[in-house]
Every structure is written in C-alpha cells, then in structure tokens.
PDB file of C-alpha atoms in Angstrom:
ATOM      1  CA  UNK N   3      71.337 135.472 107.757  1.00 42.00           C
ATOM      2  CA  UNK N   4      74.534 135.871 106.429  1.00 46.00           C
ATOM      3  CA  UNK N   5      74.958 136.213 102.674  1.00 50.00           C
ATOM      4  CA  UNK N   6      70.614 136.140 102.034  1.00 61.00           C
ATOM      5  CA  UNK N   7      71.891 133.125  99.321  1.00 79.00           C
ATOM      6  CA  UNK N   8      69.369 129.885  99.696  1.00 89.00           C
ATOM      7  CA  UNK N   9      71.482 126.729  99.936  1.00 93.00           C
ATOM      8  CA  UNK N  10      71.037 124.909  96.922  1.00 94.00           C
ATOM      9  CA  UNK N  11      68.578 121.946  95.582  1.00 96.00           C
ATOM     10  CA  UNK N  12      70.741 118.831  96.026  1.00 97.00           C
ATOM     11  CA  UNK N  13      70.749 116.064  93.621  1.00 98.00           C
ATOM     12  CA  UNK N  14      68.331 112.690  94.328  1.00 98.00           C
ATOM     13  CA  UNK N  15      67.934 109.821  92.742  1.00 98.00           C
ATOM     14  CA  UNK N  16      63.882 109.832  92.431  1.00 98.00           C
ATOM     15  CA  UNK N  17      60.812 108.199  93.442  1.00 98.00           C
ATOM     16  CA  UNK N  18      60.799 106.916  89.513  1.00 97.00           C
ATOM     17  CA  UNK N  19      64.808 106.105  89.620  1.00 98.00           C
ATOM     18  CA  UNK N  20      63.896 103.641  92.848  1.00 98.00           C
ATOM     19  CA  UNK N  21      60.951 102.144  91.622  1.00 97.00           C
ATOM     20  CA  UNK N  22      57.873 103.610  93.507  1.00 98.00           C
ATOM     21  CA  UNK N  23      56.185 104.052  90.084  1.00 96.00           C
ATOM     22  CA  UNK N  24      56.086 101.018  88.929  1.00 94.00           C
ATOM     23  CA  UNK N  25      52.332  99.453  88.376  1.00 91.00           C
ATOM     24  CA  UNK N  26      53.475  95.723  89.471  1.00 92.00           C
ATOM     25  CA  UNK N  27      55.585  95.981  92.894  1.00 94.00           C
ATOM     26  CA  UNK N  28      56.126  99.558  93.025  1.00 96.00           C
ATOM     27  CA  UNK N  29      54.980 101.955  96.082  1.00 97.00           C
ATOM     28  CA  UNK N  30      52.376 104.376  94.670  1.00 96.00           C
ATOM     29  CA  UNK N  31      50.558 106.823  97.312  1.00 97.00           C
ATOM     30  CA  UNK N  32      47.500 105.546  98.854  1.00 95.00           C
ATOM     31  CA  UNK N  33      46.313 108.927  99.541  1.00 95.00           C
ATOM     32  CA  UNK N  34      46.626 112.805  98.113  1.00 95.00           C
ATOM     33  CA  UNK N  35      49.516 114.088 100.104  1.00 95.00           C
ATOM     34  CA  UNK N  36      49.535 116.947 102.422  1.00 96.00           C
ATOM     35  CA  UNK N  37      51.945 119.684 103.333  1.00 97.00           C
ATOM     36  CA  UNK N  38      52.315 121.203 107.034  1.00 97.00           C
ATOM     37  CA  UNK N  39      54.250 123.498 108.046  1.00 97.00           C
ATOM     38  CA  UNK N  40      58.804 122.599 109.016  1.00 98.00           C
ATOM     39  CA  UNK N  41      59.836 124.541 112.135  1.00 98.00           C
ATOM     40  CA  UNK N  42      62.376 121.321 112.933  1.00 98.00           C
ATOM     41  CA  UNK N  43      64.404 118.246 110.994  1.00 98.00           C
ATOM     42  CA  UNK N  44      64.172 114.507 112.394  1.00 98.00           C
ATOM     43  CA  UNK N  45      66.750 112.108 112.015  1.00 98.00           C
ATOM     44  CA  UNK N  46      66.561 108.606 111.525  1.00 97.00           C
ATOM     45  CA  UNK N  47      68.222 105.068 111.079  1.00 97.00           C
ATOM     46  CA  UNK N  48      66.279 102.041 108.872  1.00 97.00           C
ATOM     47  CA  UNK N  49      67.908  99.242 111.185  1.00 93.00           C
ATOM     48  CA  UNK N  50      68.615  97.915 107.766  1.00 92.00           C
ATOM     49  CA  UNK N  51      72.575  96.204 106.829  1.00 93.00           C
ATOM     50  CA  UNK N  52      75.323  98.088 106.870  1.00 95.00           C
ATOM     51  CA  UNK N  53      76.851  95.996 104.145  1.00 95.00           C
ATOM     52  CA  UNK N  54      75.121  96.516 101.300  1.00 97.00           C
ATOM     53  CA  UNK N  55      76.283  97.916  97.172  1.00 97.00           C
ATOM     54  CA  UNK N  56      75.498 101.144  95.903  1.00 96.00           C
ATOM     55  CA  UNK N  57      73.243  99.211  93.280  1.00 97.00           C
ATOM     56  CA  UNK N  58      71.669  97.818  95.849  1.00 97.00           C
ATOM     57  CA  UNK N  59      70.516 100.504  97.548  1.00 97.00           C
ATOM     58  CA  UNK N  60      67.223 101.782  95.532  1.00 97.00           C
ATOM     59  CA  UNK N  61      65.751  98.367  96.356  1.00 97.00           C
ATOM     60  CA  UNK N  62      66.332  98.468  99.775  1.00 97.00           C
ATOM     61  CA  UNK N  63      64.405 102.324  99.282  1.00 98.00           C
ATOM     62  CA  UNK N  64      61.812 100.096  97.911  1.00 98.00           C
ATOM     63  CA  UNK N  65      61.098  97.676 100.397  1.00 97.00           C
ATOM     64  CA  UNK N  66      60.867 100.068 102.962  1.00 97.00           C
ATOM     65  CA  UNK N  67      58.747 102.036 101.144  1.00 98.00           C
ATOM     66  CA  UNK N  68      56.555  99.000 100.536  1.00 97.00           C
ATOM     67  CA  UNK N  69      56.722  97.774 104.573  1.00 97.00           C
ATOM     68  CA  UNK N  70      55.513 101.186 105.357  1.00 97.00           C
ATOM     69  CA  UNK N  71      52.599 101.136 103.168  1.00 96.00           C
ATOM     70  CA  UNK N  72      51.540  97.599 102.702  1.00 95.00           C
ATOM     71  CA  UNK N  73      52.566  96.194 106.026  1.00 95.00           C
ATOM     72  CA  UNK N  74      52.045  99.558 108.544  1.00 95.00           C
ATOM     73  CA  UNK N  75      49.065 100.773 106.504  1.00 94.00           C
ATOM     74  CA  UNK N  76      50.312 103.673 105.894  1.00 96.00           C
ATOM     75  CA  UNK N  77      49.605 106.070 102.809  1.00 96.00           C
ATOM     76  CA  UNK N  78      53.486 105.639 101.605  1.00 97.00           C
ATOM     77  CA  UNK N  79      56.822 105.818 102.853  1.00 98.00           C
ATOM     78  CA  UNK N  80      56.945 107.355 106.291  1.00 97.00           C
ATOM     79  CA  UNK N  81      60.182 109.879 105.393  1.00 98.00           C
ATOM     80  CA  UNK N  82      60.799 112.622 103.614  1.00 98.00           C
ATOM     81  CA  UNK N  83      64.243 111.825 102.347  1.00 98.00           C
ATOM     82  CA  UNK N  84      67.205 109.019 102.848  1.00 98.00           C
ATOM     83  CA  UNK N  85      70.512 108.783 102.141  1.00 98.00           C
ATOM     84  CA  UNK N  86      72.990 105.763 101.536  1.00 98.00           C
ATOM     85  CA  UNK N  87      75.839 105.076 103.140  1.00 97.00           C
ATOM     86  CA  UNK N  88      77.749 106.231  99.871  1.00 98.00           C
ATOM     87  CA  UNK N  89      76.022 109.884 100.288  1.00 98.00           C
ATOM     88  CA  UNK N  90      73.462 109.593  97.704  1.00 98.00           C
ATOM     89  CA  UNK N  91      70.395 111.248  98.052  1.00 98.00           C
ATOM     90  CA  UNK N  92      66.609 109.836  97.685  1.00 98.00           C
ATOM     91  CA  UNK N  93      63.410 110.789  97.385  1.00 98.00           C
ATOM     92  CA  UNK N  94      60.697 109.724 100.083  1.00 98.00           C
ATOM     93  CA  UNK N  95      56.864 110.519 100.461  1.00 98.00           C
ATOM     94  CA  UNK N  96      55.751 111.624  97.663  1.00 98.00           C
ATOM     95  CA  UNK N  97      54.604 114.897  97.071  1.00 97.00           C
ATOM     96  CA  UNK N  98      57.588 117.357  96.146  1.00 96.00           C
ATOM     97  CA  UNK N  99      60.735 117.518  97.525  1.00 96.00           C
ATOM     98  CA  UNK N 100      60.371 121.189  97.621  1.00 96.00           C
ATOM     99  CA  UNK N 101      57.425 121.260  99.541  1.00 97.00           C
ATOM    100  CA  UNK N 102      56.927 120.777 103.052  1.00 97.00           C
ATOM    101  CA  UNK N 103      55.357 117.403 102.944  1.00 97.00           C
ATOM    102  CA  UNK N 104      53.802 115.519 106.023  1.00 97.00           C
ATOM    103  CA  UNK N 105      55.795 112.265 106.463  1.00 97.00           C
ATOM    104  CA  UNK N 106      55.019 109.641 108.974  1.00 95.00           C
ATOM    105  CA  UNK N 107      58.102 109.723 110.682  1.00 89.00           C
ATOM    106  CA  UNK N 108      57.707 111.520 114.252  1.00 95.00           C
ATOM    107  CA  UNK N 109      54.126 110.509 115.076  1.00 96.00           C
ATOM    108  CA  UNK N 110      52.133 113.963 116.609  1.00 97.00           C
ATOM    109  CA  UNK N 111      54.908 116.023 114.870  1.00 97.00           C
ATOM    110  CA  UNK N 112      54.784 115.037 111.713  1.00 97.00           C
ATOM    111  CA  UNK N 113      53.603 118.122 110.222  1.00 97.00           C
ATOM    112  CA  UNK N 114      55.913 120.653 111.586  1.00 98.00           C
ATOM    113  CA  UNK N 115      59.392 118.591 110.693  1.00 98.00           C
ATOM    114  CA  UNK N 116      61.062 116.911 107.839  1.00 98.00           C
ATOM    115  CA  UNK N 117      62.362 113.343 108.738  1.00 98.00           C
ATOM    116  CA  UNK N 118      65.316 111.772 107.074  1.00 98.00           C
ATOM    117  CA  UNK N 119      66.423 108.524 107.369  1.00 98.00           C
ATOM    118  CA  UNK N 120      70.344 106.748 106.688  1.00 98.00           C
ATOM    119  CA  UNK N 121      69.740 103.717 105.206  1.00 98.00           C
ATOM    120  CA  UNK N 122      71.348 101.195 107.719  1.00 97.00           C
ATOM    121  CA  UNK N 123      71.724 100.507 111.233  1.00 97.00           C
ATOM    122  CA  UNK N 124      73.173 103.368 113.515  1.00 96.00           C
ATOM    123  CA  UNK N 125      73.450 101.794 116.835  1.00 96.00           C
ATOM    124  CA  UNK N 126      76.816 100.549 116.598  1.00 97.00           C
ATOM    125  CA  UNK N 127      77.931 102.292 113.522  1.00 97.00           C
ATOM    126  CA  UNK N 128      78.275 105.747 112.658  1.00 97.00           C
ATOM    127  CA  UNK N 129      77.201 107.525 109.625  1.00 97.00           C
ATOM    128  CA  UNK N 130      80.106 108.292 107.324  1.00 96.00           C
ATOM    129  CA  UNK N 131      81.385 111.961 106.012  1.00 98.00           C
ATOM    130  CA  UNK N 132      79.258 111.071 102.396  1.00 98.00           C
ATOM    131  CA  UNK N 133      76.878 110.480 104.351  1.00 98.00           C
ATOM    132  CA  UNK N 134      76.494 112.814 106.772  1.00 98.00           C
ATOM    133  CA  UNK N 135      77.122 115.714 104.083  1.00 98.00           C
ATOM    134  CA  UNK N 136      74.437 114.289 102.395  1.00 98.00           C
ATOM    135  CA  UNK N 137      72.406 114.831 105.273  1.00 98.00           C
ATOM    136  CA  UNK N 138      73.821 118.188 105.689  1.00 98.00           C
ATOM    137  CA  UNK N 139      72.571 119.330 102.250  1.00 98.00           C
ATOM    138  CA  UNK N 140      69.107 117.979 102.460  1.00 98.00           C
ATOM    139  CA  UNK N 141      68.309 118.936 106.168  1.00 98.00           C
ATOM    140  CA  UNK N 142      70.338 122.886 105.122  1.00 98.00           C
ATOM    141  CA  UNK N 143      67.908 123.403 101.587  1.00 98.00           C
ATOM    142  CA  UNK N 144      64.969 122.678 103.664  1.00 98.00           C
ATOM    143  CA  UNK N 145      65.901 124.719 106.272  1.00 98.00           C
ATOM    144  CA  UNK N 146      66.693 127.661 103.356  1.00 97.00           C
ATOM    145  CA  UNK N 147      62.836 127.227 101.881  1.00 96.00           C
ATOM    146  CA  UNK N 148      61.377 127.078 105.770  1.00 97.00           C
ATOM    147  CA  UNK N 149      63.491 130.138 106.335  1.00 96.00           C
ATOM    148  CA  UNK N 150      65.009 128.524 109.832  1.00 97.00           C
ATOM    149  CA  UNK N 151      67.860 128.971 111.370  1.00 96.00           C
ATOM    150  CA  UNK N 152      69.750 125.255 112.210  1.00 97.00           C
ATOM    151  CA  UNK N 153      70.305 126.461 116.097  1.00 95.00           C
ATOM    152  CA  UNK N 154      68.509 127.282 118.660  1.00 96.00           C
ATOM    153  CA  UNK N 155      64.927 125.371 119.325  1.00 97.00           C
ATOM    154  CA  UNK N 156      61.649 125.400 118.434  1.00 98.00           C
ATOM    155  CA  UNK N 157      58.550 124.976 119.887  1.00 98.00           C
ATOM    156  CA  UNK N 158      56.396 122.353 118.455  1.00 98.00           C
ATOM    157  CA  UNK N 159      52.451 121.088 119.404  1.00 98.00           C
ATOM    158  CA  UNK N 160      51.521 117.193 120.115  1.00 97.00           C
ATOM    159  CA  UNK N 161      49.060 115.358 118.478  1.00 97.00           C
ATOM    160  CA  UNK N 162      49.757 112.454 120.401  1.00 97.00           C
ATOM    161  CA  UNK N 163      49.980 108.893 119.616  1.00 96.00           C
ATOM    162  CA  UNK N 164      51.099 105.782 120.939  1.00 95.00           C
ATOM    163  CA  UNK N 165      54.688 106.199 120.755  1.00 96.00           C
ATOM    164  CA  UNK N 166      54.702 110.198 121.126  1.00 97.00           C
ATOM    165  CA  UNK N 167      56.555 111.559 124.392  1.00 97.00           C
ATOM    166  CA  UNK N 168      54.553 114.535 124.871  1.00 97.00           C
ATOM    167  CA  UNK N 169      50.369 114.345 125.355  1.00 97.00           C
ATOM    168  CA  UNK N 170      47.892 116.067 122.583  1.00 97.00           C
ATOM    169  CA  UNK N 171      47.656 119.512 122.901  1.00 97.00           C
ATOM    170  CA  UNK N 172      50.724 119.828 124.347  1.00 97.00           C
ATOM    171  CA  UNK N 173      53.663 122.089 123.496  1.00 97.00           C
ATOM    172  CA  UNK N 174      57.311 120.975 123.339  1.00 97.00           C
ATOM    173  CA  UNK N 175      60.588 122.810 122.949  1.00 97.00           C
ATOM    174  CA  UNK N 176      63.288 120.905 120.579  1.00 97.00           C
ATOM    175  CA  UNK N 177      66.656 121.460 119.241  1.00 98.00           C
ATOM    176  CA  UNK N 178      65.958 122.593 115.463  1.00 98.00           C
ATOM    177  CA  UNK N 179      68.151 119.566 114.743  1.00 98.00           C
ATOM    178  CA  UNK N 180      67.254 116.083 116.696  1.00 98.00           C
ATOM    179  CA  UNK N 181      66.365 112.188 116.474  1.00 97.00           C
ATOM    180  CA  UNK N 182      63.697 110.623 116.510  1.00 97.00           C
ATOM    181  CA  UNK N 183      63.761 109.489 120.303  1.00 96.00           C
ATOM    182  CA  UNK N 184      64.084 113.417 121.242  1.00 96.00           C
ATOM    183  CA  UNK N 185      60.020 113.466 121.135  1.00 97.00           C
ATOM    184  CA  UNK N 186      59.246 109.415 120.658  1.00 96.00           C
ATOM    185  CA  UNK N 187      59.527 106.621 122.326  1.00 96.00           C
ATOM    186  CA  UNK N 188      62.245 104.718 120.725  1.00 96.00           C
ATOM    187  CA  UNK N 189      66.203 104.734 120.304  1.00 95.00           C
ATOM    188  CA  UNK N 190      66.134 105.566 116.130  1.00 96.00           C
ATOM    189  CA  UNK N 191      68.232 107.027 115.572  1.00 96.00           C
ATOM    190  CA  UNK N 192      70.747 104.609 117.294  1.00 95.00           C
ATOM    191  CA  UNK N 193      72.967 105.525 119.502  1.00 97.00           C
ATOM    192  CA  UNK N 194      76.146 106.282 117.281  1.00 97.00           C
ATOM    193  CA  UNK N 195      74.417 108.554 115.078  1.00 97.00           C
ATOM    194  CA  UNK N 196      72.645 110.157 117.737  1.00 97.00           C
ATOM    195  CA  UNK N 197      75.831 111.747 119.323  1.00 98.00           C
ATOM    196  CA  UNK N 198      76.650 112.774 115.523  1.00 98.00           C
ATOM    197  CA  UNK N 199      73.267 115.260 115.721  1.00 98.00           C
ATOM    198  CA  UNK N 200      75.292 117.859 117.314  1.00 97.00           C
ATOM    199  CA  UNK N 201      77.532 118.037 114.461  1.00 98.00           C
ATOM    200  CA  UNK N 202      74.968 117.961 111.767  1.00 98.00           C
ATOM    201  CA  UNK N 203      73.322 120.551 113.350  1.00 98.00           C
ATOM    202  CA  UNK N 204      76.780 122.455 113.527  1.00 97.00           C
ATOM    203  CA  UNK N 205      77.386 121.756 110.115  1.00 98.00           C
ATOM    204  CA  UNK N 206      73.975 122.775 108.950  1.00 98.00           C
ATOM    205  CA  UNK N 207      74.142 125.941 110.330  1.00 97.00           C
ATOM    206  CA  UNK N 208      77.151 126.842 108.911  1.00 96.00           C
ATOM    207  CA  UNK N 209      76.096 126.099 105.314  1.00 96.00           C
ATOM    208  CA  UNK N 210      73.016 128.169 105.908  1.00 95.00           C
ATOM    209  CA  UNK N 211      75.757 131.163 106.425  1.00 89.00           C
ATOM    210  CA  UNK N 212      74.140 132.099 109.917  1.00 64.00           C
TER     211      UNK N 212
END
C-alpha cells in the first residue's frame, strides 16, 4: 500500500433515514445477521426507473427492501449498500456497515463479497460520475477494512444454488471488482454498467493509494 491511510467512512443515509425501522410497513430483519469474510465486491442494478426524484429515492430503498423479504423470503434486503442516481449513499442489510455482513446478493458467494446495487436500470443506461464515485467510495472503505487490494483476483469457494455458475465445493477465480453475472446466472448488472466495472475497479484502486 501506498500511504498505509484507510479510505474514509462515507456518508449514508440510514436504515432509520429510509424507513426499515418503522413498526407498520418498515423492513425489520427476520433473522440475527451474520458476517463472513470480503475477499471481492459485486455490483448490481435494481431494474428499477431511471426517472425518479432524489426524495423519492428512500422509498424506492424501501420497497425493495420489502420485495426481498416479504416476497423472496428472505431475512432482509439482499445488498449491502445502494446508491442513487444522484450519488447518495444507503444503507442495506442490516447489521453494520462496518462489518462484513452476509448479503443475499451473489447466491454461493455471499459471504466472501460485498454487493452493491445502483438504484435503476443499467442495461441501456449508464451509471453517472455521482454515481459511480459513490460506488467508488463504498466499494474503496470496504476494501480498506478487508485490507484488499482493488486489482488483481481472488479466489472464492461455491456453495451453489440455483442461479450460481460454479458447483458447491468448487473454487473460482474473480476480478476483485465484478457483476453479478461474473459468477451467476443473470445479466445484473446490465450491460452498460457492466463495461463501466473496469473503471470502478480502476478508480478504486487508485483511491486505495496502491
């Protein structure tokens, strides 16, 4: 490492600032959570609009939150962070930002990445400078506290699933930096952001001072 200085905590608008709290139509945990272990960073699209305001962004943080866990069963929302297309930041699973929480958002490898998600749908559209510095700032911090470099790859282990590429037991070697349909089967996240990863991974790197 270059100058041995951690990138620092960004700012996020929290799980309370979006509404998971709430007792009536929130998104509260259904289980403890649990923290693995980041070698790599996913990232992911929403398919949500493109179009929408900056106040109405924590709602659409909401509903996905509350698709995840009501409709897909799962314990809570399935990434770790998200950002709007305005850059802001936002807390996902719950848990710690800090801490190297297991998401649901790379099924077989969710415990050995972080998954973030741009709020909006990358196939066609690409994800703006806000917001990819945004993503730049989350995916270098956790990076900083994992104590990984942004290049080069890293070799993670399957525990399989439906939509996972690689069989249980498995090992597979992965850019540090990559979406989702690197290791699943699926095209998050879209095609326009997809050929953006090598730049975010470029840009990631460089803020970590290697």
């Amino acid at each position: 490492r270059g100058g041995g200085r951690l990138p620092p905590q960004p700012t996020f608008i929290t799980r309370a600032q979006w509404g998971a709290n709430a007792e009536v139509g929130g998104c509260i945990p259904r289980a403890t959570p649990e923290t693995g272990r980041i070698k790599a960073g996913v990232i992911h699209h929403t398919v949500s609009t493109n179009t929408y305001t900056q106040a109405e962004a924590p709602g659409l943080v909401l509903g996905i939150c509350r698709y995840h866990r009501n409709a897909n069963g799962w314990n809570d929302i399935g990434y770790n962070a998200l950002v709007d297309r305005f850059g802001n930041l936002y807390e996902g699973r719950a848990g710690g930002l800090s801490r190297a929480i297991i998401g649901a958002q790379a099924e077989g490898i969710n415990s050995q990445t972080t998954g973030i998600a741009s709020i909006g749908d990358n196939r066609e559209e690409t994800a703006g400078p806000k917001e990819v510095k945004a993503i730049v700032k989350y995916l270098a911090w956790k990076f900083g506290i994992a104590g990984i470099p942004a290049s080069g790859r890293a070799t993670l282990t399957s525990a399989g699933g439906s939509t996972q590429r690689t069989p249980a037991g498995e090992r597979m070697r992965v850019p540090r930096i990559f979406p989702h349909m690197e290791t699943n089967f699926t095209e998050c996240a879209g095609a326009a952001l997809n050929a953006q990863v090598p730049l975010i991974r470029r840009k990631v790197s460089r803020r970590l001072g290697y």
